[in-house]
Amino acid sequence: MTKRPVLDFWYEFASTYSCLTALRIEAAAEAAGVDLRWRPFLLAPIFAAQGWTSSPFNLYPNKGRYMWRDVTRRAGRSGLAIVRPEIFPQNSLIAARLALAGREAGWMPGFTKALFRAQFCEGRNIAEEAVLTTALREAGADASAAFPLSRSEEVKGRLKAETELAKSLGIFGAPTFVTGDGELFWGDDRLEEALDWARDGR
């Protein structure tokens, strides 16, 4: 049996464009015959290394205004309504740890999608335990087990290692897609190109 190609989907929970991708990537990957690896990581350390103290969408107002309009347009094509949260970018540390805690159990994708919908379709704060708990339940996860696991040194170390790996791969934003041969594609609008490359190569 021929092994299916794999695409790594690197995403940051505070990222608007990562939200757009997370809510459509499974169907697109299945249609392309490509398997996915969901790779949550933190952009803050990568931004800090570039001298940024916040999202570039906050640091550069024109870029920020364009981004929100662009995300709204792109979401509308999929029938989604974007709600701008009161806080942006949000603290995604606990969310990323929880997602990694669910990798082996299989609920990472469901949790990821539920949390993105809560943040950018409902305007909720993903740093709040109640919001995280609701997303865990929607994904079929046991919140009473997931939270303690997310606070373990093993999961904390895993997130640090994933973020360091992202840096070493040259990832500078989210979403980013990395193919089996190491080709890197950045941005929700590069998803189809990344899937094609993962399947067919150069």
XYZ file of N, CA and C in Angstrom:
606
model
N 0.846 -1.201 0.000
C 0.000 0.000 0.000
C 0.877 1.245 0.000
N 0.604 2.171 -0.912
C 1.394 3.392 -1.010
C 1.110 4.311 0.172
N 2.187 4.793 0.779
C 2.045 5.694 1.922
C 1.634 7.080 1.438
N 0.635 7.652 2.097
C 0.159 8.983 1.712
C 1.161 10.050 2.138
N 1.296 11.116 1.351
C 2.172 12.217 1.752
C 1.611 12.928 2.981
N 2.494 13.605 3.687
C 2.127 14.283 4.930
C 2.483 15.770 4.824
N 1.611 16.606 5.351
C 1.866 18.047 5.423
C 1.793 18.480 6.876
N 2.823 19.178 7.339
C 2.807 19.743 8.689
C 2.116 21.105 8.658
N 1.116 21.261 9.507
C 0.343 22.500 9.613
C 0.738 23.183 10.914
N 1.587 24.193 10.798
C 2.048 24.952 11.960
C 1.116 26.143 12.170
N 0.571 26.237 13.374
C -0.400 27.303 13.629
C -0.234 27.866 15.034
N -0.684 29.106 15.176
C -0.660 29.837 16.446
C -2.101 30.185 16.788
N -2.516 29.870 18.011
C -3.917 30.075 18.388
C -4.345 31.548 18.354
N -3.405 32.479 18.444
C -3.764 33.897 18.412
C -3.851 34.441 16.992
N -3.612 33.594 15.998
C -3.507 34.031 14.610
C -4.836 33.931 13.873
N -5.271 35.042 13.302
C -6.521 35.067 12.534
C -6.445 34.159 11.310
N -5.347 34.237 10.585
C -5.230 33.433 9.372
C -5.095 31.944 9.693
N -4.514 31.625 10.848
C -4.480 30.220 11.281
C -5.896 29.706 11.507
N -6.759 30.575 12.013
C -8.159 30.199 12.215
C -8.812 29.821 10.891
N -8.634 30.665 9.885
C -9.225 30.381 8.580
C -8.762 29.024 8.064
N -7.473 28.751 8.205
C -6.931 27.486 7.720
C -7.468 26.308 8.514
N -7.460 26.431 9.831
C -7.883 25.307 10.685
C -9.297 24.858 10.377
N -10.156 25.807 9.984
C -11.554 25.480 9.751
C -11.821 24.921 8.353
N -10.773 24.849 7.518
C -10.990 24.302 6.178
C -9.950 23.282 5.738
N -8.896 23.095 6.516
C -7.765 22.309 6.040
C -8.066 20.817 5.928
N -8.907 20.284 6.788
C -9.150 18.841 6.748
C -9.802 18.410 5.440
N -10.816 19.126 5.011
C -11.492 18.774 3.762
C -10.555 18.940 2.574
N -9.755 20.013 2.587
C -8.827 20.260 1.485
C -7.750 19.178 1.425
N -7.238 18.773 2.590
C -6.199 17.740 2.626
C -6.746 16.392 2.177
N -7.958 16.073 2.602
C -8.561 14.797 2.205
C -8.779 14.761 0.701
N -9.230 15.867 0.134
C -9.442 15.926 -1.310
C -8.131 15.773 -2.078
N -7.037 16.245 -1.477
C -5.721 16.156 -2.120
C -5.022 14.825 -1.854
N -5.578 14.012 -0.953
C -4.942 12.749 -0.610
C -3.708 12.909 0.249
N -3.737 13.925 1.121
C -2.587 14.250 1.973
C -2.992 14.138 3.439
N -2.138 13.505 4.247
C -2.357 13.439 5.687
C -1.803 14.692 6.358
N -2.387 15.038 7.507
C -1.988 16.251 8.225
C -1.317 15.929 9.546
N -0.361 16.783 9.904
C 0.157 16.820 11.277
C -0.123 18.211 11.809
N -0.928 18.291 12.859
C -1.269 19.575 13.465
C -0.145 19.966 14.413
N 0.446 21.162 14.220
C 1.629 21.576 14.976
C 1.423 22.948 15.621
N 0.749 23.017 16.770
C 0.634 24.305 17.466
C 1.982 24.753 18.020
N 2.233 26.050 17.964
C 3.470 26.612 18.508
C 3.196 28.051 18.919
N 4.212 28.713 19.458
C 4.057 30.098 19.908
C 4.846 31.036 19.008
N 4.165 32.085 18.535
C 4.837 33.080 17.708
C 5.561 34.147 18.522
N 5.142 34.354 19.772
C 5.716 35.451 20.563
C 7.242 35.389 20.648
N 7.851 34.219 20.929
C 9.317 34.184 20.971
C 9.959 34.498 19.620
N 9.297 34.111 18.542
C 9.831 34.391 17.208
C 9.725 35.879 16.901
N 8.593 36.488 17.278
C 8.446 37.935 17.103
C 9.460 38.692 17.957
N 9.655 38.218 19.188
C 10.595 38.898 20.091
C 12.002 38.909 19.515
N 12.378 37.823 18.852
C 13.711 37.744 18.248
C 13.874 38.751 17.120
N 12.746 39.213 16.549
C 12.777 40.227 15.503
C 12.623 41.642 16.071
N 12.524 41.731 17.402
C 12.396 43.030 18.049
C 10.978 43.529 18.166
N 9.994 42.646 17.913
C 8.593 43.039 18.013
C 8.049 42.713 19.393
N 7.315 43.647 19.971
C 6.736 43.451 21.295
C 5.270 43.042 21.226
N 4.708 43.028 20.025
C 3.318 42.635 19.823
C 3.172 42.117 18.404
N 1.956 41.805 18.024
C 1.690 41.383 16.656
C 2.013 42.520 15.694
N 2.573 42.203 14.529
C 2.810 43.266 13.539
C 1.510 43.942 13.111
N 0.381 43.265 13.289
C -0.902 43.874 12.951
C -1.300 44.950 13.952
N -0.699 44.928 15.132
C -0.876 46.021 16.098
C 0.199 47.084 15.926
N 1.402 46.646 15.611
C 2.518 47.577 15.490
C 2.382 48.473 14.262
N 1.740 47.947 13.222
C 1.580 48.701 11.978
C 0.081 48.825 11.684
N -0.546 49.939 12.099
C -2.008 50.079 12.034
C -2.617 49.833 10.653
N -1.973 50.325 9.597
C -2.527 50.101 8.260
C -2.568 48.610 7.927
N -1.520 47.915 8.326
C -1.470 46.464 8.108
C -2.573 45.776 8.906
N -2.798 46.247 10.131
C -3.841 45.670 10.971
C -5.228 45.883 10.400
N -5.495 47.088 9.925
C -6.809 47.367 9.329
C -7.042 46.492 8.100
N -5.987 46.362 7.303
C -6.120 45.519 6.115
C -6.378 44.063 6.504
N -5.634 43.578 7.494
C -5.780 42.187 7.904
C -7.209 41.867 8.321
N -7.812 42.699 9.164
C -9.166 42.418 9.630
C -10.153 42.438 8.476
N -9.974 43.358 7.537
C -10.876 43.382 6.385
C -10.659 42.150 5.501
N -9.398 41.783 5.312
C -9.061 40.633 4.472
C -9.594 39.337 5.078
N -9.413 39.172 6.380
C -9.907 37.972 7.063
C -11.428 37.891 6.945
N -12.088 39.026 7.106
C -13.548 39.050 6.979
C -13.983 38.634 5.577
N -13.282 39.154 4.561
C -13.599 38.774 3.175
C -13.384 37.285 2.942
N -12.231 36.794 3.360
C -11.902 35.381 3.112
C -12.855 34.456 3.876
N -13.187 34.816 5.100
C -14.108 33.999 5.887
C -15.482 33.966 5.242
N -15.903 35.099 4.689
C -17.213 35.180 4.065
C -17.373 34.220 2.905
N -16.273 33.919 2.226
C -16.327 32.966 1.115
C -16.685 31.567 1.602
N -16.411 31.292 2.884
C -16.729 29.983 3.466
C -17.983 30.030 4.329
N -18.693 31.176 4.286
C -19.910 31.302 5.078
C -19.670 31.573 6.540
N -18.467 32.048 6.885
C -18.131 32.350 8.279
C -18.216 33.846 8.537
N -18.637 34.208 9.733
C -18.650 35.607 10.161
C -17.561 35.793 11.209
N -16.684 36.759 10.985
C -15.578 37.018 11.905
C -15.993 38.069 12.931
N -15.699 37.792 14.190
C -15.943 38.730 15.281
C -14.585 39.088 15.882
N -14.247 40.346 15.892
C -12.950 40.762 16.437
C -12.998 40.726 17.959
N -12.135 39.925 18.592
C -12.135 39.875 20.069
C -11.710 41.218 20.655
N -12.135 41.464 21.878
C -11.766 42.709 22.551
C -10.257 42.800 22.738
N -9.626 41.651 23.019
C -8.169 41.589 23.194
C -7.560 40.916 21.966
N -6.552 41.554 21.360
C -5.834 40.944 20.248
C -4.407 41.458 20.235
N -3.408 40.569 20.144
C -3.555 39.122 20.151
C -3.812 38.597 21.557
N -4.440 37.437 21.646
C -4.740 36.846 22.940
C -3.583 35.971 23.426
N -3.599 35.726 24.726
C -2.585 34.848 25.315
C -2.924 33.406 24.957
N -2.070 32.779 24.172
C -2.360 31.445 23.646
C -1.548 30.337 24.314
N -0.840 30.658 25.387
C 0.058 29.680 26.013
C -0.690 28.440 26.489
N -1.735 28.627 27.285
C -2.458 27.472 27.831
C -3.142 26.696 26.708
N -3.681 27.416 25.729
C -4.338 26.760 24.594
C -3.365 25.833 23.871
N -2.149 26.314 23.614
C -1.165 25.505 22.896
C -0.756 24.287 23.724
N -0.586 24.487 25.024
C -0.231 23.350 25.885
C -1.354 22.308 25.907
N -2.588 22.771 25.990
C -3.716 21.843 25.997
C -3.782 21.067 24.684
N -3.577 21.755 23.582
C -3.610 21.079 22.281
C -2.563 19.977 22.216
N -1.365 20.281 22.683
C -0.304 19.276 22.657
C -0.598 18.121 23.604
N -1.306 18.422 24.683
C -1.694 17.360 25.620
C -2.660 16.379 24.967
N -3.369 16.829 23.938
C -4.341 15.974 23.276
C -3.861 15.327 22.001
N -2.575 15.475 21.686
C -2.072 14.930 20.417
C -2.257 13.417 20.345
N -1.790 12.700 21.361
C -1.888 11.242 21.322
C -3.329 10.760 21.460
N -4.130 11.499 22.209
C -5.516 11.082 22.436
C -6.405 11.333 21.219
N -5.942 12.145 20.295
C -6.663 12.344 19.048
C -7.646 13.500 19.014
N -7.757 14.255 20.114
C -8.732 15.346 20.102
C -8.121 16.718 19.792
N -6.845 16.754 19.432
C -6.211 18.032 19.115
C -6.922 18.791 17.992
N -7.220 18.165 16.833
C -7.896 18.931 15.770
C -9.261 19.476 16.198
N -10.057 18.656 16.861
C -11.379 19.108 17.293
C -11.295 20.251 18.282
N -10.366 20.157 19.229
C -10.160 21.224 20.203
C -9.691 22.496 19.514
N -8.769 22.352 18.583
C -8.236 23.498 17.854
C -9.341 24.245 17.122
N -10.165 23.520 16.393
C -11.237 24.157 15.634
C -12.262 24.808 16.560
N -12.611 24.138 17.643
C -13.587 24.703 18.581
C -13.062 25.994 19.200
N -11.780 26.020 19.518
C -11.208 27.204 20.163
C -11.072 28.362 19.176
N -10.702 28.060 17.951
C -10.648 29.118 16.950
C -12.040 29.715 16.702
N -13.059 28.875 16.639
C -14.412 29.396 16.450
C -14.824 30.273 17.626
N -14.482 29.840 18.845
C -14.823 30.625 20.028
C -14.174 32.006 19.977
N -12.915 32.037 19.533
C -12.158 33.293 19.546
C -12.568 34.237 18.423
N -12.596 33.745 17.198
C -12.760 34.637 16.058
C -14.145 34.605 15.414
N -15.012 33.693 15.849
C -16.394 33.693 15.361
C -17.363 34.134 16.454
N -16.889 34.079 17.723
C -17.740 34.475 18.848
C -17.125 35.580 19.691
N -15.856 35.920 19.469
C -15.201 36.992 20.213
C -14.829 36.636 21.637
N -14.698 35.321 21.929
C -14.382 34.890 23.287
C -12.884 34.983 23.565
N -12.536 34.974 24.865
C -11.134 35.050 25.295
C -10.613 33.633 25.550
N -9.662 33.188 24.730
C -9.180 31.805 24.840
C -8.232 31.585 26.013
N -7.931 32.635 26.758
C -7.133 32.454 27.963
C -8.006 32.103 29.169
N -9.330 32.204 28.999
C -10.242 31.921 30.112
C -10.522 30.424 30.208
N -10.467 29.918 31.425
C -10.636 28.481 31.643
C -11.990 27.989 31.150
N -13.043 28.800 31.314
C -14.372 28.370 30.886
C -14.426 28.174 29.372
N -13.764 29.052 28.630
C -13.738 28.946 27.166
C -12.944 27.716 26.744
N -11.824 27.501 27.395
C -10.996 26.329 27.107
C -11.750 25.041 27.437
N -12.442 25.042 28.556
C -13.192 23.856 28.971
C -14.287 23.511 27.965
N -14.992 24.531 27.497
C -16.039 24.299 26.498
C -15.461 23.703 25.221
N -14.314 24.216 24.784
C -13.670 23.690 23.575
C -13.221 22.244 23.778
N -12.714 21.935 24.955
C -12.311 20.563 25.255
C -13.511 19.626 25.186
N -14.606 20.044 25.764
C -15.810 19.204 25.758
C -16.333 19.003 24.346
N -16.294 20.070 23.527
C -16.741 19.946 22.137
C -15.878 18.936 21.381
N -14.610 18.835 21.769
C -13.686 17.906 21.107
C -13.755 16.500 21.690
N -14.596 16.310 22.718
C -14.718 15.000 23.335
C -13.621 14.682 24.329
N -12.954 15.726 24.836
C -11.867 15.540 25.787
C -12.368 15.654 27.224
N -11.663 15.027 28.133
C -11.948 15.104 29.559
C -11.159 16.274 30.140
N -11.845 17.380 30.404
C -11.161 18.578 30.888
C -10.455 18.340 32.218
N -11.029 17.497 33.075
C -10.430 17.263 34.387
C -9.088 16.550 34.267
N -8.876 15.862 33.156
C -7.582 15.211 32.926
C -6.674 16.076 32.063
N -7.270 16.824 31.132
C -6.474 17.607 30.177
C -5.725 18.755 30.843
N -6.366 19.464 31.756
C -5.699 20.609 32.383
C -4.459 20.194 33.192
N -4.560 19.189 34.063
C -3.346 18.767 34.782
C -2.238 18.301 33.839
N -2.603 17.586 32.777
C -1.598 17.123 31.829
C -0.919 18.296 31.129
N -1.702 19.338 30.823
C -1.129 20.501 30.141
C -0.141 21.255 31.019
N -0.270 21.075 32.338
C 0.647 21.757 33.265
C 1.870 20.914 33.605
N 1.962 19.732 33.034
C 3.095 18.848 33.320
C 4.364 19.371 32.661
N 5.496 19.024 33.238
C 6.774 19.449 32.669
C 6.980 18.850 31.284
N 6.431 17.664 31.058
C 6.576 17.003 29.766
C 5.909 17.817 28.663
N 4.677 18.263 28.899
C 3.959 19.038 27.890
C 4.562 20.437 27.745
N 4.952 21.063 28.849
C 5.605 22.375 28.758
C 6.875 22.276 27.911
N 7.643 21.210 28.151
C 8.869 21.009 27.380
C 8.575 20.739 25.920
N 7.480 20.039 25.657
C 7.105 19.735 24.279
C 6.787 21.016 23.510
N 6.078 21.940 24.149
C 5.744 23.194 23.478
C 7.002 24.022 23.202
N 7.904 24.066 24.172
C 9.158 24.792 23.942
C 9.928 24.181 22.789
N 9.958 22.841 22.749
C 10.684 22.158 21.685
C 10.044 22.406 20.323
N 8.710 22.413 20.266
C 8.016 22.673 19.007
C 8.305 24.090 18.521
N 8.296 25.052 19.434
C 8.562 26.437 19.052
C 9.993 26.598 18.565
N 10.936 25.930 19.226
C 12.333 25.981 18.792
C 12.500 25.319 17.431
N 11.780 24.217 17.208
C 11.834 23.559 15.909
C 11.294 24.474 14.824
N 10.192 25.155 15.123
C 9.626 26.099 14.151
C 10.655 27.169 13.784
N 11.341 27.694 14.790
C 12.375 28.701 14.536
C 13.481 28.137 13.661
N 13.891 26.907 13.949
C 14.991 26.298 13.194
C 14.601 26.020 11.748
N 13.313 25.832 11.495
C 12.831 25.596 10.136
C 12.700 26.890 9.338
N 12.857 28.016 10.019
C 12.723 29.305 9.353
C 11.309 29.848 9.357
N 10.456 29.291 10.204
C 9.073 29.760 10.284
C 9.039 31.124 10.977
N 8.341 32.061 10.378
C 8.298 33.427 10.902
C 6.876 33.934 11.113
N 5.881 33.145 10.731
C 4.492 33.551 10.873
C 3.594 32.332 10.804
N 2.297 32.577 10.957
C 1.340 31.469 10.957
C 0.100 31.867 10.182
N -0.494 30.895 9.484
C -0.088 29.492 9.420
C 1.078 29.283 8.454
N 1.859 28.256 8.741
C 2.926 27.835 7.837
C 2.763 26.346 7.586
N 3.009 25.940 6.365
C 2.915 24.539 5.976
C 4.294 24.068 5.535
N 4.698 22.889 6.013
C 5.994 22.327 5.641
C 5.761 20.934 5.066
N 6.250 20.710 3.864
C 6.064 19.438 3.184
C 7.125 18.427 3.615
N 6.949 17.201 3.166
C 7.880 16.141 3.546
C 9.296 16.385 3.087
N 9.468 17.133 1.988
C 10.814 17.425 1.494
C 11.329 18.769 1.999
N 10.618 19.352 2.981
C 11.113 20.564 3.627
C 10.706 21.870 2.981
N 9.829 21.827 1.975
C 9.390 23.068 1.340
C 8.428 23.803 2.273
N 8.606 25.110 2.390
C 7.828 25.919 3.326
C 6.885 26.851 2.572
N 5.635 26.890 3.032
C 4.626 27.786 2.471
C 3.976 28.547 3.622
N 3.829 29.864 3.459
C 3.287 30.698 4.538
C 1.982 31.339 4.100
N 0.971 31.222 4.949
C -0.279 31.929 4.737
C -1.421 31.030 4.327
N -2.614 31.378 4.785
C -3.812 30.612 4.455
C -3.998 30.493 2.943
N -3.630 31.524 2.209
C -3.816 31.501 0.759
C -2.800 30.625 0.043
N -1.866 30.032 0.774
C -0.897 29.107 0.179
C -1.222 27.647 0.492
N -2.360 27.393 1.134
C -2.698 26.028 1.530
C -2.775 25.083 0.333
N -3.501 25.464 -0.694
C -3.670 24.573 -1.843
C -2.342 24.300 -2.540
N -1.504 25.321 -2.647
C -0.188 25.142 -3.256
C 0.655 24.183 -2.424
N 0.571 24.310 -1.097
C 1.333 23.427 -0.221
C 0.846 21.979 -0.339
N -0.454 21.790 -0.429
C -0.990 20.437 -0.586
C -0.553 19.826 -1.911
N -0.587 20.616 -2.970
C -0.128 20.128 -4.273
C 1.338 19.704 -4.216
N 2.158 20.517 -3.559
C 3.588 20.209 -3.466
C 3.801 18.955 -2.600
N 3.070 18.852 -1.512
C 3.200 17.675 -0.646
C 2.872 16.400 -1.416
N 1.887 16.494 -2.295
C 1.441 15.316 -3.063
C 2.346 15.033 -4.269
N 2.721 16.078 -5.003
C 3.386 15.883 -6.283
C 4.848 16.314 -6.307
N 5.290 17.045 -5.275
C 6.660 17.544 -5.286
C 6.859 18.667 -6.284
N 8.119 19.013 -6.490
C 8.395 20.153 -7.368
C 8.153 19.791 -8.829
